[in-house]
Amino acid sequence: MRSKAQIKGHPIHPALIPFPFAFLFGAAAFDLVGSAFTRPALSLTAGHLTLAGIAAGLLAAVPGAIDYFYSVPPRSSGADRATKHAIGNVSALVLFGAAWSLRNADWSSTPLTLALEAVGTLALAYSGWLGGTLVTRNLIGVDHRYANAGKWQDVSLSAAKGEPIEVGHADDLEEDQMKLLRINGHRIVLARTADGFTAFDDRCTHRGGSLAGGVMIGGTVQCLWHGSQFDTSSGGVSCGPAKKKIAVYEVRQERNGRLLLVSPPE
Ligand code: FES
């Protein structure tokens, strides 16, 4: 079975994030000032901002979930960070929702409203910092390129146990270009070098960065999270901080240009 997807981080996710942040931080600030100076109009505004913030947060959660399940490399430091980011965001929405439900009938805030909003603001600030780190350090949603990288290629396949599987055609890649294969739930990179085709685990052995999302030059792939380099024909480490080699897989090119992964992972 074969399907195609072209997702490498959802650029719409970072674009939506400012809205729930602005609305919910604004709600907390308006409620604080409204209750400190007994200004019911400000509390009313805070109530509306809370509803807008929760709606915007739920909307932003859709591309966020796609990134979480599809783009963030599994079993990586980025995946741990993304899990905390998701928990922080959900907690903040729940806290602001509870704070809203505890308002008085005229939507003025209660002490419990203010307390829950204060905790929600802290949760939001923490998850926002994690989200920023996911973009700037883990490059989730960043469409970076290197010279001759070509278009991002990402294919999902399922292979029968022990059977070679067709993973593409020789024309798919030029030298030093890569393609991400998702085979039976495993992430494998198909790459072309000066010597032909090779395949290797998409997971950097340092902290799990995606190698398909890295840079490849002269048959060496570099992970962009902390700079580890691997020889793509042997899997050996050319440069740390990674210490363990990556698994490599045999790729066979047939006369008609079809590329077969000889022993796909089960
Ligand atoms: S995850 Fe650290 S170098 Fe790849």
mmCIF file of C-alpha atoms and ligand atoms in Angstrom, residues 204 206-209 223 225-228 241, ligand 1:
data_model
loop_
_atom_site.group_PDB
_atom_site.id
_atom_site.type_symbol
_atom_site.label_atom_id
_atom_site.label_comp_id
_atom_site.label_asym_id
_atom_site.label_seq_id
_atom_site.Cartn_x
_atom_site.Cartn_y
_atom_site.Cartn_z
ATOM 1 C CA CYS A 204 19.904 10.640 14.943
ATOM 2 C CA HIS A 206 22.172 11.584 19.839
ATOM 3 C CA ARG A 207 18.710 12.873 20.790
ATOM 4 C CA GLY A 208 16.531 11.591 17.996
ATOM 5 C CA GLY A 209 16.620 14.446 15.481
ATOM 6 C CA CYS A 223 21.602 16.368 11.966
ATOM 7 C CA TRP A 225 19.713 19.746 16.130
ATOM 8 C CA HIS A 226 23.287 19.558 17.469
ATOM 9 C CA GLY A 227 25.407 18.922 14.388
ATOM 10 C CA SER A 228 26.201 15.174 14.476
ATOM 11 C CA PRO A 241 28.051 14.591 19.736
HETATM 12 S S1 FES B 1 19.863 15.012 18.008
HETATM 13 FE FE1 FES B 1 21.688 15.949 18.704
HETATM 14 S S2 FES B 1 22.957 15.889 16.974
HETATM 15 FE FE2 FES B 1 21.189 14.904 16.317
#
